[in-house]
């Protein structure tokens, strides 16, 4: 009976969504071009009032509002028992000892190379970031999300920069939503770092986040050299393509509240990260991140004190598709909330990014046309998470 009701609701939802899409297309004709949007940003307002997922989770609902119900084909086909792999996921993502790579172990370096070419995903241990700092950062953010909703509204974000406290990705009216709230902030370039846009509570949060950012920038730099060398080019090459010292760094802290119907919703819909390298600190208590491998979604079982590293679309573009950005999603559960910190190491945002010269030739033409990261990330900022559709459609027209 409950199932039947749900199905009917979904049909209505899908119909409404199509209607809205038609309207959107009408409106889009008069809208700013993507070029204008890059110059002027996406505007100061969301298309409709923001729903804080935390408020929904705390209102003792027995189901989730229609806006959070995914069509059947997109729902998680299995729910996870906390901290355990679902039966079907036998493969886990590779675990790599970074200190061993840095001290010259070729075998481990080769394993990173394979992971980048196949999955675009691996975990690193012995990465040089202190476990106490990792725990302190995670717990500071957990405390922030536990503040009353009103205390967080002061930092409410807008689509123009996404900085601050947010609850949606994408500005399409009527779009289906994901079961998370988040906080987005910039570390680099320094002109974009504005600690006044960071939370002031809990009292240690700015200091901890600042140090965390510095340490993750260093880890990002180390990974960049390894990834560059694994492409057979100079170890500084990728960093130079990122704009040298002018690269960017930002962070999205994800808060996934408990969800009364985890089998109908997603914490974060399938997407690849638009940027360079993502260094994720997952929740040490609750699994939820899944990586696509063929037709399977593999749940990541992160080791204690490990970071999960994944490549974004700019790495796929710069490597001319030798490296793959990874498609991933997050599932939620009804028993435990989940907090994760996604740190993004990105190219300077206004320079053209295209396959490295050394990797292209007449027989191996560039697969992607040059595009700035500012321009590129407008897609996800406008349309929200859409799998790997953008990087796939971005293939150079010159080559058919
Ligand atoms: C992201 C992301 C995964 C997670 O923020 O882009 O994929 O585990 N997060 O929260
Ligand atoms: Ni992601």
Short mmCIF file of C-alpha atoms and ligand atoms in Angstrom, two decimals:
data_model
loop_
_atom_site.label_atom_id
_atom_site.label_comp_id
_atom_site.label_asym_id
_atom_site.label_seq_id
_atom_site.Cartn_x
_atom_site.Cartn_y
_atom_site.Cartn_z
CA UNK A 1 0.00 0.00 0.00
CA UNK A 2 2.72 2.41 0.97
CA UNK A 3 4.69 1.38 -2.11
CA UNK A 4 1.72 2.14 -4.34
CA UNK A 5 1.23 5.60 -2.90
CA UNK A 6 4.90 6.33 -3.40
CA UNK A 7 4.81 5.27 -7.03
CA UNK A 8 1.85 7.53 -7.76
CA UNK A 9 3.55 10.46 -6.14
CA UNK A 10 6.64 9.88 -8.21
CA UNK A 11 4.69 9.89 -11.44
CA UNK A 12 3.23 13.24 -10.52
CA UNK A 13 6.67 14.49 -9.58
CA UNK A 14 8.20 13.46 -12.90
CA UNK A 15 5.38 15.06 -14.86
CA UNK A 16 5.74 18.30 -12.94
CA UNK A 17 9.46 18.19 -13.53
CA UNK A 18 9.04 17.83 -17.29
CA UNK A 19 6.61 20.71 -17.34
CA UNK A 20 9.09 22.82 -15.48
CA UNK A 21 11.86 21.84 -17.87
CA UNK A 22 9.78 23.05 -20.78
CA UNK A 23 9.20 26.33 -19.02
CA UNK A 24 12.87 26.60 -18.20
CA UNK A 25 13.78 26.18 -21.82
CA UNK A 26 11.44 29.02 -22.71
CA UNK A 27 12.99 31.25 -20.08
CA UNK A 28 16.51 30.24 -21.06
CA UNK A 29 16.16 31.86 -24.46
CA UNK A 30 16.12 35.23 -22.76
CA UNK A 31 18.70 34.28 -20.18
CA UNK A 32 22.34 35.27 -19.97
CA UNK A 33 24.75 33.25 -22.08
CA UNK A 34 27.21 31.01 -20.24
CA UNK A 35 29.89 33.59 -21.04
CA UNK A 36 27.82 36.31 -19.33
CA UNK A 37 27.29 34.04 -16.35
CA UNK A 38 31.06 33.61 -15.99
CA UNK A 39 31.47 37.35 -15.89
CA UNK A 40 28.51 38.14 -13.69
CA UNK A 41 28.08 34.93 -11.69
CA UNK A 42 24.88 33.02 -11.16
CA UNK A 43 23.05 35.69 -9.20
CA UNK A 44 22.30 36.28 -5.58
CA UNK A 45 19.13 34.26 -5.25
CA UNK A 46 18.15 30.60 -5.32
CA UNK A 47 15.19 29.85 -7.60
CA UNK A 48 12.94 28.91 -4.67
CA UNK A 49 13.04 28.94 -0.86
CA UNK A 50 15.79 26.79 0.60
CA UNK A 51 14.81 23.69 2.58
CA UNK A 52 17.36 22.80 5.27
CA UNK A 53 17.64 19.03 5.26
CA UNK A 54 18.59 19.08 8.91
CA UNK A 55 15.25 20.73 9.77
CA UNK A 56 13.39 18.02 7.87
CA UNK A 57 15.40 15.33 9.61
CA UNK A 58 14.62 16.81 13.00
CA UNK A 59 10.90 17.13 12.40
CA UNK A 60 10.25 13.41 12.91
CA UNK A 61 8.86 12.74 9.47
CA UNK A 62 8.19 9.12 8.62
CA UNK A 63 8.91 9.68 4.96
CA UNK A 64 10.78 12.25 2.86
CA UNK A 65 9.13 15.07 0.89
CA UNK A 66 8.54 14.33 -2.82
CA UNK A 67 11.37 16.66 -3.85
CA UNK A 68 13.86 14.20 -2.31
CA UNK A 69 12.41 11.04 -3.88
CA UNK A 70 14.54 9.81 -6.77
CA UNK A 71 13.02 7.99 -9.74
CA UNK A 72 13.26 4.20 -9.20
CA UNK A 73 16.24 3.75 -11.55
CA UNK A 74 18.35 6.19 -9.53
CA UNK A 75 17.58 4.89 -6.06
CA UNK A 76 20.23 2.99 -4.13
CA UNK A 77 19.43 -0.64 -4.74
CA UNK A 78 20.69 -1.67 -1.39
CA UNK A 79 20.95 0.01 1.93
CA UNK A 80 24.15 -0.27 3.86
CA UNK A 81 24.49 -1.60 7.32
CA UNK A 82 26.54 0.99 9.15
CA UNK A 83 30.22 0.52 8.50
CA UNK A 84 29.80 -2.71 6.53
CA UNK A 85 30.13 -3.45 2.88
CA UNK A 86 27.04 -4.62 1.08
CA UNK A 87 27.47 -8.26 0.08
CA UNK A 88 27.91 -7.55 -3.62
CA UNK A 89 30.79 -5.12 -3.29
CA UNK A 90 33.76 -7.43 -3.17
CA UNK A 91 36.27 -4.99 -4.67
CA UNK A 92 37.57 -2.11 -2.60
CA UNK A 93 39.51 0.86 -3.86
CA UNK A 94 43.32 0.60 -3.63
CA UNK A 95 45.05 1.67 -0.42
CA UNK A 96 48.43 3.32 -0.95
CA UNK A 97 51.16 4.12 1.53
CA UNK A 98 52.21 7.60 0.46
CA UNK A 99 55.37 7.70 2.55
CA UNK A 100 56.59 4.64 0.70
CA UNK A 101 55.92 6.32 -2.68
CA UNK A 102 57.72 9.47 -1.56
CA UNK A 103 60.74 7.47 -0.44
CA UNK A 104 61.01 5.95 -3.90
CA UNK A 105 58.99 2.72 -3.87
CA UNK A 106 58.26 2.19 -7.58
CA UNK A 107 55.68 -0.51 -7.03
CA UNK A 108 53.44 1.73 -4.93
CA UNK A 109 53.93 4.60 -7.34
CA UNK A 110 52.78 2.30 -10.14
CA UNK A 111 49.70 1.37 -8.10
CA UNK A 112 48.73 5.05 -7.95
CA UNK A 113 49.19 5.21 -11.70
CA UNK A 114 46.89 2.24 -12.25
CA UNK A 115 44.28 3.63 -9.88
CA UNK A 116 44.28 6.96 -11.75
CA UNK A 117 43.90 5.25 -15.12
CA UNK A 118 41.20 2.82 -14.11
CA UNK A 119 39.17 4.16 -11.21
CA UNK A 120 40.34 7.68 -10.60
CA UNK A 121 40.01 6.72 -6.93
CA UNK A 122 42.36 5.51 -4.18
CA UNK A 123 42.96 5.90 -0.45
CA UNK A 124 46.20 7.17 1.03
CA UNK A 125 47.70 6.31 4.40
CA UNK A 126 50.92 7.72 5.91
CA UNK A 127 50.13 10.92 4.01
CA UNK A 128 51.77 13.30 6.46
CA UNK A 129 48.67 14.98 7.91
CA UNK A 130 48.40 14.51 11.67
CA UNK A 131 45.46 12.26 12.71
CA UNK A 132 44.69 14.69 15.58
CA UNK A 133 44.25 17.53 13.10
CA UNK A 134 41.99 15.39 10.93
CA UNK A 135 39.81 14.48 13.89
CA UNK A 136 39.77 18.06 15.19
CA UNK A 137 38.62 19.39 11.81
CA UNK A 138 35.89 16.79 11.48
CA UNK A 139 34.64 17.37 15.03
CA UNK A 140 34.68 21.16 14.68
CA UNK A 141 32.45 20.86 11.63
CA UNK A 142 30.21 18.34 13.33
CA UNK A 143 29.71 20.85 16.17
CA UNK A 144 28.97 23.58 13.67
CA UNK A 145 26.22 21.52 12.04
CA UNK A 146 24.82 20.75 15.49
CA UNK A 147 24.26 24.45 16.17
CA UNK A 148 20.60 25.44 15.94
CA UNK A 149 19.52 26.10 12.33
CA UNK A 150 19.08 29.83 13.10
CA UNK A 151 22.74 30.16 14.10
CA UNK A 152 23.80 28.82 10.73
CA UNK A 153 21.45 30.93 8.63
CA UNK A 154 23.78 33.90 9.17
CA UNK A 155 26.14 32.15 6.75
CA UNK A 156 23.48 31.22 4.22
CA UNK A 157 25.00 30.98 0.73
CA UNK A 158 23.89 32.09 -2.73
CA UNK A 159 24.53 30.68 -6.22
CA UNK A 160 26.89 33.54 -7.11
CA UNK A 161 29.87 32.12 -5.22
CA UNK A 162 28.40 29.16 -3.28
CA UNK A 163 30.42 30.26 -0.24
CA UNK A 164 28.76 29.58 3.08
CA UNK A 165 25.98 27.35 4.38
CA UNK A 166 23.99 25.71 1.61
CA UNK A 167 21.47 23.02 0.88
CA UNK A 168 21.38 22.64 -2.89
CA UNK A 169 23.68 22.39 -5.88
CA UNK A 170 22.20 23.78 -9.08
CA UNK A 171 19.66 26.53 -9.72
CA UNK A 172 17.00 24.75 -11.75
CA UNK A 173 13.56 25.42 -10.40
CA UNK A 174 11.73 22.25 -9.44
CA UNK A 175 14.86 20.04 -9.58
CA UNK A 176 14.97 16.99 -7.35
CA UNK A 177 17.13 17.57 -4.27
CA UNK A 178 19.76 15.62 -2.36
CA UNK A 179 19.65 14.73 1.33
CA UNK A 180 22.46 16.98 2.58
CA UNK A 181 23.36 20.40 3.89
CA UNK A 182 26.88 21.67 3.30
CA UNK A 183 29.38 24.46 3.92
CA UNK A 184 31.58 25.77 1.13
CA UNK A 185 34.67 27.93 1.63
CA UNK A 186 37.81 29.10 -0.19
CA UNK A 187 41.47 28.74 0.89
CA UNK A 188 43.27 29.82 -2.28
CA UNK A 189 43.93 32.06 -4.08
CA UNK A 190 44.44 34.24 -1.01
CA UNK A 191 42.28 37.04 -2.47
CA UNK A 192 39.32 34.67 -2.17
CA UNK A 193 40.14 33.52 1.35
CA UNK A 194 37.84 35.43 3.66
CA UNK A 195 37.71 34.02 7.17
CA UNK A 196 34.77 36.29 7.96
CA UNK A 197 32.77 34.03 5.68
CA UNK A 198 33.81 31.03 7.75
CA UNK A 199 31.76 30.09 10.85
CA UNK A 200 32.87 31.68 14.12
CA UNK A 201 31.51 28.81 16.23
CA UNK A 202 32.62 26.46 17.67
CA UNK A 203 35.30 28.80 19.02
CA UNK A 204 38.27 26.85 17.61
CA UNK A 205 36.84 26.27 14.14
CA UNK A 206 38.62 29.03 12.18
CA UNK A 207 42.00 28.14 13.59
CA UNK A 208 41.53 24.42 12.99
CA UNK A 209 40.17 24.89 9.47
CA UNK A 210 43.02 27.23 8.61
CA UNK A 211 45.65 24.71 9.66
CA UNK A 212 43.74 21.89 7.98
CA UNK A 213 43.69 23.88 4.73
CA UNK A 214 47.42 24.51 4.89
CA UNK A 215 48.20 20.85 5.46
CA UNK A 216 45.90 19.71 2.67
CA UNK A 217 47.43 22.16 0.23
CA UNK A 218 50.81 20.54 0.98
CA UNK A 219 49.36 17.07 0.49
CA UNK A 220 47.80 18.22 -2.77
CA UNK A 221 51.17 19.49 -3.98
CA UNK A 222 52.78 16.13 -3.19
CA UNK A 223 50.07 14.26 -5.07
CA UNK A 224 50.38 16.61 -8.06
CA UNK A 225 54.07 15.72 -8.44
CA UNK A 226 53.37 11.99 -8.28
CA UNK A 227 50.49 12.22 -10.77
CA UNK A 228 52.58 14.34 -13.11
CA UNK A 229 55.55 11.99 -13.04
CA UNK A 230 53.23 9.00 -13.58
CA UNK A 231 52.15 10.60 -16.88
CA UNK A 232 55.75 10.47 -18.06
CA UNK A 233 56.19 14.23 -17.94
CA UNK A 234 58.23 16.49 -15.67
CA UNK A 235 56.96 16.39 -12.06
CA UNK A 236 56.17 20.11 -12.15
CA UNK A 237 54.20 19.93 -15.39
CA UNK A 238 50.72 19.45 -13.97
CA UNK A 239 51.27 22.15 -11.37
CA UNK A 240 52.39 24.55 -14.09
CA UNK A 241 49.27 23.72 -16.08
CA UNK A 242 47.28 24.57 -12.91
CA UNK A 243 48.75 28.08 -13.05
CA UNK A 244 51.86 27.43 -10.92
CA UNK A 245 51.55 29.19 -7.57
CA UNK A 246 48.20 30.66 -8.53
CA UNK A 247 46.22 27.42 -8.23
CA UNK A 248 42.97 27.28 -6.25
CA UNK A 249 41.90 25.38 -3.15
CA UNK A 250 38.46 25.20 -1.56
CA UNK A 251 36.42 22.88 0.62
CA UNK A 252 32.91 21.52 0.79
CA UNK A 253 31.92 20.09 4.16
CA UNK A 254 28.99 17.72 3.77
CA UNK A 255 26.42 17.04 6.47
CA UNK A 256 24.10 14.12 5.78
CA UNK A 257 21.39 13.96 8.45
CA UNK A 258 19.62 10.69 9.26
CA UNK A 259 17.07 9.94 6.59
CA UNK A 260 13.73 8.25 7.36
CA UNK A 261 13.54 6.61 3.89
CA UNK A 262 17.15 6.03 2.77
CA UNK A 263 16.01 3.67 0.02
CA UNK A 264 14.21 6.51 -1.82
CA UNK A 265 16.76 9.33 -1.57
CA UNK A 266 20.46 10.02 -2.14
CA UNK A 267 22.82 12.04 0.04
CA UNK A 268 24.60 13.28 -3.08
CA UNK A 269 23.57 12.30 -6.62
CA UNK A 270 26.06 10.73 -9.04
CA UNK A 271 28.67 13.23 -10.25
CA UNK A 272 32.33 13.63 -11.04
CA UNK A 273 34.08 16.51 -9.32
CA UNK A 274 34.66 19.33 -11.82
CA UNK A 275 38.13 20.32 -10.52
CA UNK A 276 41.62 18.84 -10.17
CA UNK A 277 42.17 16.54 -7.21
CA UNK A 278 39.70 15.91 -4.38
CA UNK A 279 41.04 14.83 -1.00
CA UNK A 280 38.17 13.54 1.07
CA UNK A 281 38.10 12.99 4.79
CA UNK A 282 35.20 10.59 5.21
CA UNK A 283 33.25 10.02 8.42
CA UNK A 284 35.20 7.53 10.52
CA UNK A 285 31.98 5.98 11.84
CA UNK A 286 29.61 5.85 8.89
CA UNK A 287 30.09 4.58 5.34
CA UNK A 288 28.13 6.15 2.50
CA UNK A 289 30.43 7.09 -0.38
CA UNK A 290 30.07 4.86 -3.43
CA UNK A 291 32.21 4.78 -6.55
CA UNK A 292 30.89 3.65 -9.91
CA UNK A 293 32.75 0.74 -11.46
CA UNK A 294 30.98 -0.35 -14.63
CA UNK A 295 27.40 -0.99 -13.59
CA UNK A 296 28.26 -1.44 -9.94
CA UNK A 297 28.40 1.01 -7.09
CA UNK A 298 31.24 0.11 -4.75
CA UNK A 299 30.96 1.32 -1.19
CA UNK A 300 34.21 2.83 0.06
CA UNK A 301 35.37 1.36 3.34
CA UNK A 302 37.80 4.02 4.43
CA UNK A 303 40.61 2.95 6.73
CA UNK A 304 41.13 4.87 9.99
CA UNK A 305 43.12 8.09 9.38
CA UNK A 306 43.12 7.61 5.62
CA UNK A 307 42.15 10.15 2.99
CA UNK A 308 40.16 9.13 -0.06
CA UNK A 309 41.65 10.75 -3.16
CA UNK A 310 39.75 11.10 -6.40
CA UNK A 311 40.47 12.80 -9.68
CA UNK A 312 38.22 15.52 -11.05
CA UNK A 313 37.38 16.38 -14.65
CA UNK A 314 40.31 18.79 -15.07
CA UNK A 315 42.68 15.84 -14.57
CA UNK A 316 40.88 13.85 -17.22
CA UNK A 317 41.16 16.83 -19.58
CA UNK A 318 44.84 17.65 -18.85
CA UNK A 319 45.86 14.00 -19.21
CA UNK A 320 43.90 13.74 -22.47
CA UNK A 321 41.83 11.01 -20.86
CA UNK A 322 44.77 8.86 -19.69
CA UNK A 323 43.47 9.55 -16.19
CA UNK A 324 39.76 9.22 -15.48
CA UNK A 325 37.66 11.41 -13.27
CA UNK A 326 35.51 9.16 -11.17
CA UNK A 327 31.77 9.07 -10.91
CA UNK A 328 30.61 8.78 -7.32
CA UNK A 329 27.56 9.29 -5.13
CA UNK A 330 26.61 9.18 -1.46
CA UNK A 331 23.89 7.07 0.12
CA UNK A 332 22.27 7.86 3.46
CA UNK A 333 20.87 5.80 6.29
CA UNK A 334 18.23 6.03 8.99
CA UNK A 335 20.45 5.40 11.99
CA UNK A 336 23.42 7.73 11.86
CA UNK A 337 24.21 11.13 10.46
CA UNK A 338 27.43 11.47 8.45
CA UNK A 339 29.99 14.29 8.14
CA UNK A 340 32.66 14.44 5.41
CA UNK A 341 35.21 17.08 4.36
CA UNK A 342 35.91 17.33 0.63
CA UNK A 343 39.00 19.43 -0.11
CA UNK A 344 39.44 20.47 -3.75
CA UNK A 345 42.83 21.26 -5.32
CA UNK A 346 42.01 23.14 -8.53
CA UNK A 347 43.57 24.98 -11.46
CA UNK A 348 43.71 28.78 -11.46
CA UNK A 349 40.18 29.53 -12.47
CA UNK A 350 40.63 31.87 -15.45
CA UNK A 351 43.32 30.21 -17.56
CA UNK A 352 42.55 27.81 -20.43
CA UNK A 353 42.83 24.15 -19.45
CA UNK A 354 43.51 21.66 -22.23
CA UNK A 355 45.43 18.40 -22.73
CA UNK A 356 49.15 18.72 -21.94
CA UNK A 357 51.18 19.38 -25.05
CA UNK A 358 53.49 16.44 -24.31
CA UNK A 359 50.56 14.04 -24.37
CA UNK A 360 49.17 14.96 -27.77
CA UNK A 361 50.47 14.31 -31.28
CA UNK A 362 49.06 14.03 -34.77
CA UNK A 363 48.06 10.45 -34.08
CA UNK A 364 46.86 11.26 -30.60
CA UNK A 365 44.93 14.52 -30.98
CA UNK A 366 43.63 16.53 -28.04
CA UNK A 367 40.26 15.19 -26.95
CA UNK A 368 39.13 18.41 -25.25
CA UNK A 369 39.01 22.02 -26.37
CA UNK A 370 40.52 24.64 -24.02
CA UNK A 371 38.17 25.98 -21.38
CA UNK A 372 38.76 27.86 -18.14
CA UNK A 373 37.79 26.21 -14.87
CA UNK A 374 35.47 29.16 -14.11
CA UNK A 375 33.61 28.43 -17.29
CA UNK A 376 33.69 24.67 -16.79
CA UNK A 377 32.25 24.56 -13.30
CA UNK A 378 29.29 26.69 -14.30
CA UNK A 379 27.71 23.48 -15.55
CA UNK A 380 27.50 21.77 -12.14
CA UNK A 381 26.73 25.07 -10.43
CA UNK A 382 23.79 25.57 -12.79
CA UNK A 383 22.48 22.06 -13.37
CA UNK A 384 23.60 20.25 -10.21
CA UNK A 385 25.14 16.74 -10.14
CA UNK A 386 24.64 14.95 -13.50
CA UNK A 387 26.99 11.97 -13.53
CA UNK A 388 29.83 12.37 -16.04
CA UNK A 389 27.61 13.86 -18.71
CA UNK A 390 29.43 17.16 -18.94
CA UNK A 391 33.01 15.93 -19.29
CA UNK A 392 31.75 13.37 -21.81
CA UNK A 393 29.87 15.94 -23.89
CA UNK A 394 32.84 18.30 -23.67
CA UNK A 395 34.90 16.15 -26.07
CA UNK A 396 36.48 18.29 -28.77
CA UNK A 397 34.23 18.94 -31.76
CA UNK A 398 37.26 19.16 -34.03
CA UNK A 399 37.72 15.43 -33.55
CA UNK A 400 34.07 14.60 -34.12
C1 LIG B 1 31.72 15.84 -2.83
C2 LIG B 1 31.62 14.39 -2.55
C3 LIG B 1 31.57 12.60 -0.94
C4 LIG B 1 31.25 12.33 0.49
O1 LIG B 1 31.57 16.64 -1.88
O2 LIG B 1 31.95 16.19 -4.02
O3 LIG B 1 31.63 13.63 -3.46
O4 LIG B 1 31.58 11.25 0.96
N1 LIG B 1 31.52 13.98 -1.27
O5 LIG B 1 30.65 13.18 1.14
NI1 LIG B 2 32.33 14.56 -5.29
#
